Amino acid sequence: MSNVLQPKVVIVIFGATGDLAKRKLFPSIYRLYQNGKLSKNFAVVGLARRGWTDDVLRENVAKSIGDAISPNEDLEEFISHFYYQSFDVTDESSYSGLNILINDLEGTYQTEGNRVFYLAMAPEFFGTIANKLQENGLKDSEGWSRLVIEKPFGRDLESAKKLNKELRAAFDEKQIYRIDHYLGKEMVQNIEVIRFANGIFEHLWNNRFISNIQITSSETLGVEERARYYDHSGAARDMVQNHMLQMVALLAMEPPISLTTEEIRSEKIKVLRALRNMDSDKVSQYFVRGQYDSGEIKGEAVSAYRDEADELADSNTETFVAGKLLIDNYRWSGVPIYIRTGKHMAEKSTKIVIEFKDIPMNLYYKRDKDKRPNLLSINIQPNQGITLCLNAQKSGSGSLAQPIQLAYNHNAVSGINTPEAYEKLLYDCMIGDATNFTHWDEVALSWKFVDTILDVWSKNEANFPNYKSGSMGPDAANELLEKDGFHWWDI
């Protein structure tokens, strides 16, 4: 462990009584501590409106990490680093009280003035908090200060620009860490390694050898208790603008000249700049939206989206998006990239399938419809790993071929405890590695692309619901590929 950086830091969590803190942040901080990536020189300050005390916060922290500990483990030392302050984000006196507390903790824990401000709360307060931290001198310390913000970063390009202007009035771009938790997933980070560490793939990673790319992120869950938030968001804002386009950028980027944050970001931004923006009249040809009807998932009857809450009765919000993207550059010209994401679908899965072009004349298949192209599948969740589909001689059938799979399952490797995405991202933030966070230019270009689609959809009422819960989306999503001579692969 001697080579592992152990940051000294005070972590301030705005919204410490919320679901994100309980489910993700507290367990992630604990695992970092347990794995020797966080020294004893740290403190966590929880802020929220509730009238909690230090003890109440510590009880809740202990409860939230209950699953991660052995029954006889003593948590007292760890939870003693947690402190609580009742907080009103609009009230000046709350910030002066916070300043006093942080200064005290920096003396107690010798954290060298390093501060992380994590905004785990409603985005309408992001700008207010950032500016109040600046006005009250909370970001001016002997060490470094970083601001971590969750999505959504705006509702469209205009609101994102406004929010960015507010944040940049208080913090520099280098101090702002915009979280996209997909970028913390190990297999998403592995995309770069699979490409750039293997000549067998990188030499073929272009429009001469790849016929299409498919990215699927499907969930079996519906909107659950997030109905109000989700109905103002929809699948395009919730998934496409951030997670899906980030995966597209990683898959399509040019090899960076080095593995620094700046070089990797630079190549991703070039991809997003090369995305073909559609005219409004072409949106229906390239994008499909859906909303789930009632149906059955894993043998259980589930309700339609419009029946999930009273306010959803006439909702025009999409719970499914499929689309065809084109990148107008030398490497990818002519290669369609298909994306689909949705709720209440047949399976929970995030995966990427690269379909390679077939050879001009395949003598080993009697019928064209039996042909199987070579496929590379990168499975991100729930089963992490990669699968390569090849053709080999069919046993006992002379010269006929059959598809075989070479698979590497990351989950099956003994001794690997895959870090939860938030654990990885929190640590990266504390050591100052912004590679797996999104730069403002990426956010702006993604909104520019998605805004055209949302604008068209807002002016036209959809024929919802149009797919059964427990299916893989509306028929139109299959037709999107069929008209190009392709189909969705399920491997």
XYZ file of C-alpha atoms in Angstrom:
491
model
C 0.000 0.000 0.000
C 3.013 2.338 0.337
C 2.749 3.476 -3.323
C -0.961 4.303 -3.066
C -1.740 8.013 -2.779
C -3.624 8.702 0.441
C -5.196 12.136 0.087
C -5.682 14.323 3.147
C -9.030 16.048 2.778
C -12.237 17.450 4.244
C -15.217 16.243 2.192
C -18.321 18.436 2.477
C -21.515 16.737 1.285
C -24.469 19.023 0.529
C -27.580 16.826 0.773
C -26.140 14.346 3.302
C -29.577 13.074 4.361
C -30.502 12.104 0.772
C -30.591 8.839 -1.097
C -27.361 9.356 -3.070
C -25.310 9.936 0.082
C -26.808 6.888 1.768
C -26.588 4.452 -1.141
C -23.379 5.571 -2.873
C -21.243 8.170 -1.109
C -20.981 6.818 2.459
C -20.246 3.213 1.329
C -17.687 4.498 -1.225
C -15.842 6.599 1.369
C -15.811 3.586 3.682
C -14.341 1.256 1.024
C -11.622 3.799 0.208
C -10.755 3.950 3.909
C -10.875 0.157 4.243
C -8.653 -0.338 1.169
C -5.978 2.081 2.385
C -6.771 4.785 -0.204
C -7.839 7.251 2.457
C -5.567 7.976 5.403
C -6.791 8.882 8.880
C -6.277 12.522 7.891
C -9.804 13.053 6.625
C -13.154 14.378 7.816
C -16.620 14.359 6.263
C -19.094 17.165 6.915
C -22.724 16.336 6.171
C -25.057 19.244 5.410
C -28.848 19.263 5.017
C -31.933 21.059 6.328
C -32.854 18.355 8.850
C -32.059 18.943 12.509
C -29.683 16.000 12.793
C -26.667 15.845 15.117
C -23.204 14.306 14.645
C -24.483 11.140 16.345
C -27.564 10.845 14.108
C -25.405 11.221 10.987
C -22.943 8.622 12.300
C -25.762 6.159 12.989
C -26.992 6.622 9.426
C -23.488 6.193 8.009
C -23.046 2.952 9.982
C -26.417 1.717 8.713
C -25.638 2.593 5.087
C -22.382 0.602 5.071
C -23.794 -2.339 7.033
C -23.641 -4.690 4.022
C -19.970 -3.936 3.365
C -18.596 -4.912 6.767
C -17.958 -8.133 8.628
C -20.206 -8.603 11.671
C -17.428 -8.138 14.243
C -15.850 -5.070 12.639
C -15.543 -1.975 14.794
C -16.827 1.088 12.938
C -16.283 3.592 15.732
C -12.937 4.888 14.441
C -14.286 5.382 10.898
C -17.600 7.066 11.763
C -15.904 9.361 14.281
C -14.631 11.309 11.226
C -18.214 12.338 10.305
C -19.777 15.637 11.435
C -23.158 17.191 10.781
C -24.415 20.725 10.421
C -28.025 21.771 9.832
C -27.786 23.976 6.758
C -29.819 26.392 4.643
C -28.074 26.883 1.285
C -29.515 30.402 0.890
C -28.527 31.648 4.377
C -25.203 33.479 4.856
C -24.875 32.436 8.516
C -24.893 28.752 7.492
C -21.741 29.348 5.435
C -19.902 31.230 8.180
C -20.750 28.376 10.582
C -19.442 25.881 8.025
C -16.223 27.870 7.650
C -15.585 27.713 11.398
C -16.279 23.941 11.468
C -13.985 23.200 8.503
C -11.140 25.249 9.979
C -11.498 23.328 13.262
C -11.484 19.969 11.464
C -8.440 20.936 9.390
C -6.588 21.562 12.632
C -7.771 18.284 14.198
C -7.121 16.042 11.189
C -4.175 17.896 9.585
C -5.793 17.866 6.124
C -3.546 20.646 4.751
C -6.441 22.800 3.567
C -7.688 20.334 0.917
C -11.452 20.540 0.376
C -14.017 18.682 -1.738
C -17.503 20.215 -1.961
C -19.916 17.525 -3.202
C -23.322 18.810 -4.336
C -25.594 15.772 -3.901
C -28.810 17.731 -4.176
C -31.264 19.472 -6.531
C -29.421 21.148 -9.443
C -31.319 24.445 -9.067
C -29.097 25.161 -6.023
C -25.742 24.458 -7.741
C -25.096 28.057 -8.791
C -26.205 29.513 -5.444
C -23.964 27.179 -3.430
C -20.915 27.727 -5.664
C -21.171 31.491 -5.359
C -21.846 31.456 -1.606
C -18.764 29.262 -1.109
C -16.751 31.840 -3.025
C -18.254 34.869 -1.272
C -17.672 33.382 2.177
C -14.062 32.402 1.500
C -14.715 28.665 1.804
C -12.762 27.782 -1.322
C -9.789 29.900 -0.309
C -7.548 27.651 1.741
C -3.880 26.639 1.882
C -4.613 23.492 -0.118
C -6.853 22.799 -3.120
C -10.639 23.142 -3.457
C -12.796 21.076 -5.838
C -16.504 21.210 -6.637
C -18.233 17.925 -7.541
C -21.630 18.112 -9.203
C -24.120 15.458 -10.232
C -26.197 15.412 -13.386
C -28.444 16.790 -14.724
C -26.240 19.649 -15.892
C -29.066 21.801 -17.254
C -32.191 20.819 -19.206
C -30.909 22.020 -22.568
C -27.950 23.932 -23.972
C -29.213 27.339 -22.823
C -29.829 26.318 -19.203
C -26.509 24.426 -19.167
C -24.702 27.592 -20.364
C -26.421 29.642 -17.636
C -25.449 27.127 -14.945
C -21.891 26.911 -16.232
C -21.590 30.709 -16.153
C -22.727 30.711 -12.496
C -20.239 27.990 -11.544
C -17.376 29.576 -13.461
C -17.959 32.876 -11.648
C -16.836 31.073 -8.489
C -14.671 28.093 -9.592
C -12.193 27.526 -12.444
C -12.935 24.780 -14.970
C -10.069 22.742 -13.474
C -11.790 22.826 -10.077
C -15.178 21.606 -11.400
C -15.726 17.835 -11.489
C -18.924 16.894 -13.341
C -19.820 13.319 -12.459
C -20.995 10.824 -15.043
C -21.048 7.615 -13.029
C -20.825 5.506 -16.218
C -17.276 6.806 -16.623
C -16.430 5.279 -13.238
C -17.413 1.785 -14.369
C -14.384 -0.395 -14.905
C -15.476 -1.886 -18.225
C -16.267 1.566 -19.659
C -12.695 2.589 -18.810
C -11.605 -0.729 -20.336
C -12.877 0.408 -23.760
C -9.696 2.429 -24.207
C -7.480 -0.487 -23.111
C -9.249 -2.991 -25.402
C -8.724 -0.618 -28.326
C -5.318 0.904 -27.746
C -3.486 -2.075 -26.225
C -4.504 -4.609 -28.928
C -3.338 -4.379 -32.519
C -5.872 -7.071 -33.469
C -8.631 -4.519 -32.793
C -7.133 -1.060 -33.283
C -5.901 -1.815 -36.809
C -9.480 -2.789 -37.737
C -11.182 0.025 -35.779
C -12.462 2.030 -38.763
C -14.982 2.166 -41.608
C -13.008 -0.273 -43.781
C -13.630 -3.161 -41.405
C -16.580 -2.254 -39.133
C -20.109 -2.266 -40.530
C -21.935 -0.867 -37.475
C -21.717 -0.347 -33.723
C -24.561 -0.964 -31.265
C -24.813 0.427 -27.728
C -27.599 -0.799 -25.446
C -28.391 0.301 -21.904
C -31.608 -1.334 -20.749
C -33.252 -1.443 -17.340
C -35.952 -3.737 -15.962
C -36.975 -1.107 -13.400
C -39.601 1.536 -14.112
C -39.518 5.066 -12.738
C -40.252 3.884 -9.163
C -40.260 6.826 -6.719
C -38.537 9.118 -9.263
C -41.767 9.796 -11.211
C -41.780 13.580 -10.714
C -38.090 14.001 -11.618
C -38.234 11.552 -14.494
C -41.295 13.104 -16.130
C -39.403 16.402 -16.435
C -36.386 14.585 -17.807
C -37.178 11.545 -19.944
C -34.752 9.013 -21.392
C -33.033 11.466 -23.777
C -31.991 13.843 -20.986
C -31.474 11.127 -18.382
C -29.356 8.776 -20.509
C -28.577 9.885 -24.079
C -27.141 13.374 -23.444
C -24.615 12.026 -20.955
C -23.988 8.272 -20.575
C -24.709 7.137 -24.144
C -22.813 9.948 -25.884
C -19.869 9.476 -23.520
C -19.633 5.813 -24.590
C -19.860 6.869 -28.247
C -16.970 9.294 -27.702
C -14.771 6.640 -26.064
C -15.477 4.130 -28.847
C -14.875 6.546 -31.694
C -12.011 8.752 -30.436
C -8.592 8.766 -32.074
C -5.680 7.320 -30.073
C -4.476 10.107 -27.746
C -0.795 11.058 -27.845
C -0.618 10.316 -24.092
C -2.937 9.131 -21.330
C -3.260 12.534 -19.679
C -6.644 14.053 -18.862
C -6.169 16.848 -21.413
C -5.245 14.562 -24.323
C -8.071 12.048 -23.717
C -10.631 14.832 -23.343
C -9.341 16.530 -26.475
C -9.955 13.392 -28.570
C -13.436 12.836 -27.090
C -14.398 16.428 -27.863
C -13.317 15.954 -31.511
C -15.755 13.028 -31.814
C -18.654 15.053 -30.398
C -17.801 17.905 -32.762
C -17.918 15.465 -35.695
C -21.375 14.081 -34.741
C -23.750 14.796 -37.614
C -26.415 17.218 -36.390
C -29.800 16.482 -37.916
C -32.220 18.874 -39.533
C -35.563 18.899 -37.728
C -37.323 17.092 -40.580
C -34.833 14.190 -40.365
C -35.277 13.439 -36.641
C -38.066 10.888 -37.216
C -35.830 8.993 -39.670
C -32.937 8.721 -37.203
C -34.574 8.579 -33.765
C -37.357 6.570 -32.151
C -39.035 7.314 -28.822
C -41.121 4.996 -26.712
C -43.101 4.789 -23.493
C -43.791 1.549 -21.663
C -47.216 -0.023 -21.394
C -48.214 -2.595 -18.811
C -46.680 -6.034 -19.189
C -44.749 -8.733 -17.395
C -41.160 -8.745 -16.105
C -39.674 -11.892 -14.551
C -43.147 -13.379 -14.158
C -44.581 -10.344 -12.377
C -47.238 -8.030 -13.791
C -46.066 -4.413 -13.988
C -48.033 -1.260 -14.729
C -47.802 1.224 -17.594
C -45.795 4.440 -17.171
C -48.976 6.530 -17.202
C -50.360 4.479 -14.299
C -47.268 4.938 -12.080
C -48.478 8.268 -10.616
C -51.508 10.551 -11.033
C -49.498 13.310 -12.694
C -48.328 10.894 -15.445
C -51.850 10.177 -16.744
C -51.373 12.048 -20.055
C -47.587 12.189 -20.093
C -45.766 12.635 -23.390
C -42.393 11.785 -21.772
C -40.282 9.081 -23.416
C -39.018 6.138 -21.334
C -37.163 4.668 -24.337
C -34.915 6.121 -27.031
C -33.259 4.427 -29.983
C -31.213 6.327 -32.511
C -28.802 6.182 -35.401
C -25.737 8.406 -35.102
C -23.232 9.229 -37.827
C -19.748 10.629 -37.277
C -18.473 12.685 -40.176
C -14.740 12.121 -40.043
C -12.170 10.092 -41.959
C -12.239 7.081 -39.616
C -16.010 6.658 -39.198
C -17.665 8.103 -42.311
C -20.534 5.799 -43.341
C -20.578 3.641 -40.178
C -23.887 3.865 -38.300
C -23.714 3.850 -34.507
C -27.011 2.665 -33.057
C -27.987 3.436 -29.486
C -30.963 2.313 -27.422
C -31.899 2.837 -23.810
C -35.095 2.314 -21.898
C -36.954 1.341 -18.754
C -39.130 -1.717 -17.994
C -37.284 -3.706 -20.638
C -36.665 -7.452 -20.848
C -33.252 -7.369 -19.159
C -30.906 -5.133 -17.218
C -27.876 -4.781 -19.416
C -25.309 -2.285 -20.647
C -23.276 -3.562 -23.565
C -21.544 -2.546 -26.765
C -21.489 -4.755 -29.879
C -19.034 -4.054 -32.713
C -20.117 -5.810 -35.930
C -17.259 -6.363 -38.375
C -17.823 -6.466 -42.123
C -18.168 -9.915 -43.640
C -15.709 -11.191 -46.208
C -16.863 -10.794 -49.852
C -17.546 -14.502 -50.381
C -17.990 -16.884 -47.479
C -17.782 -20.463 -48.771
C -18.420 -22.049 -45.393
C -22.111 -21.215 -45.131
C -24.639 -22.838 -47.469
C -27.193 -20.069 -47.130
C -26.648 -16.337 -46.766
C -29.159 -16.148 -43.931
C -26.998 -18.536 -41.839
C -23.955 -16.263 -42.035
C -22.633 -14.854 -38.795
C -20.341 -11.825 -38.955
C -17.501 -11.489 -36.464
C -18.674 -9.592 -33.399
C -16.903 -8.043 -30.438
C -19.163 -7.573 -27.421
C -18.065 -5.410 -24.467
C -20.351 -6.185 -21.532
C -20.397 -3.414 -18.943
C -23.155 -4.669 -16.612
C -24.346 -6.830 -15.015
C -21.690 -9.312 -16.239
C -18.463 -7.495 -16.978
C -16.308 -8.922 -19.734
C -15.650 -9.204 -23.446
C -16.822 -11.775 -25.976
C -15.383 -12.311 -29.452
C -17.594 -14.209 -31.921
C -15.720 -16.145 -34.599
C -16.594 -18.834 -37.155
C -15.094 -22.320 -36.873
C -15.613 -25.706 -38.509
C -18.790 -27.440 -37.449
C -18.020 -30.826 -35.974
C -18.998 -33.748 -38.222
C -20.352 -31.584 -41.049
C -17.550 -31.480 -43.567
C -16.729 -27.928 -44.576
C -19.572 -26.044 -42.899
C -18.892 -23.374 -40.287
C -20.605 -22.491 -37.040
C -20.243 -19.465 -34.750
C -18.163 -19.907 -31.580
C -17.524 -17.494 -28.726
C -14.272 -16.641 -26.978
C -15.303 -15.035 -23.691
C -13.485 -13.354 -20.842
C -15.689 -12.774 -17.811
C -14.233 -10.118 -15.522
C -16.539 -11.089 -12.641
C -15.164 -14.598 -12.559
C -11.591 -13.529 -11.810
C -10.842 -14.446 -8.234
C -9.586 -11.764 -5.892
C -10.843 -8.837 -7.943
C -13.128 -6.583 -5.985
C -14.414 -4.286 -8.701
C -14.650 -0.770 -7.276
C -18.086 0.759 -7.319
C -18.125 3.625 -9.854
C -18.541 6.280 -7.154
C -15.628 4.897 -5.169
C -13.377 5.256 -8.219
C -14.652 8.747 -9.063
C -14.403 10.061 -5.499
C -10.811 8.876 -5.302
C -9.967 10.368 -8.718
C -11.374 13.701 -7.582
C -9.321 13.669 -4.374
C -6.071 12.925 -6.228
C -6.887 15.491 -8.934
C -7.422 13.115 -11.884
C -10.255 14.562 -13.986
C -9.978 12.047 -16.866
C -13.250 10.306 -16.027
C -15.238 13.486 -15.460
C -16.925 15.488 -18.200
C -15.460 18.768 -19.450
C -17.770 21.699 -20.193
C -17.076 21.365 -23.958
C -18.365 17.767 -23.864
C -21.504 18.848 -22.005
C -22.198 21.705 -24.449
C -21.689 19.599 -27.594
C -23.888 16.799 -26.215
C -26.719 19.233 -25.462
C -26.394 20.803 -28.896
C -26.950 17.379 -30.462
C -29.828 16.319 -28.180
C -31.637 19.687 -28.251
C -32.663 19.253 -31.907
C -34.331 15.928 -31.098
C -36.078 17.215 -27.964
C -37.323 20.311 -29.789
C -39.016 18.207 -32.492
C -40.520 15.825 -29.932
C -41.895 18.667 -27.814
C -43.907 19.924 -30.801
C -45.409 16.554 -31.717
C -47.544 14.389 -29.478
C -46.358 10.782 -29.511
C -48.579 7.744 -29.899
C -47.868 6.404 -26.394
C -47.671 3.817 -24.912
C -45.958 1.924 -27.735
C -44.000 -0.938 -26.159
C -44.897 -3.603 -23.674
C -43.057 -3.778 -20.379
C -40.745 -6.783 -20.549
C -39.953 -6.291 -24.264
C -36.866 -4.693 -25.817
C -38.712 -1.574 -26.942
C -41.047 -0.517 -29.768
C -41.037 -2.220 -33.182
C -39.779 1.009 -34.750
C -36.436 0.487 -32.945
C -35.956 -2.788 -34.853
C -37.039 -1.182 -38.131
C -34.399 1.532 -37.620
C -31.722 -1.132 -38.178
C -33.639 -3.318 -40.638
C -33.840 -0.544 -43.226
C -30.015 -0.490 -43.189
C -29.832 -4.300 -43.457
C -28.873 -4.887 -39.797
C -30.511 -6.137 -36.591
C -29.857 -5.801 -32.861
C -27.444 -8.456 -31.597
C -28.128 -10.223 -28.349
C -24.844 -11.811 -27.194
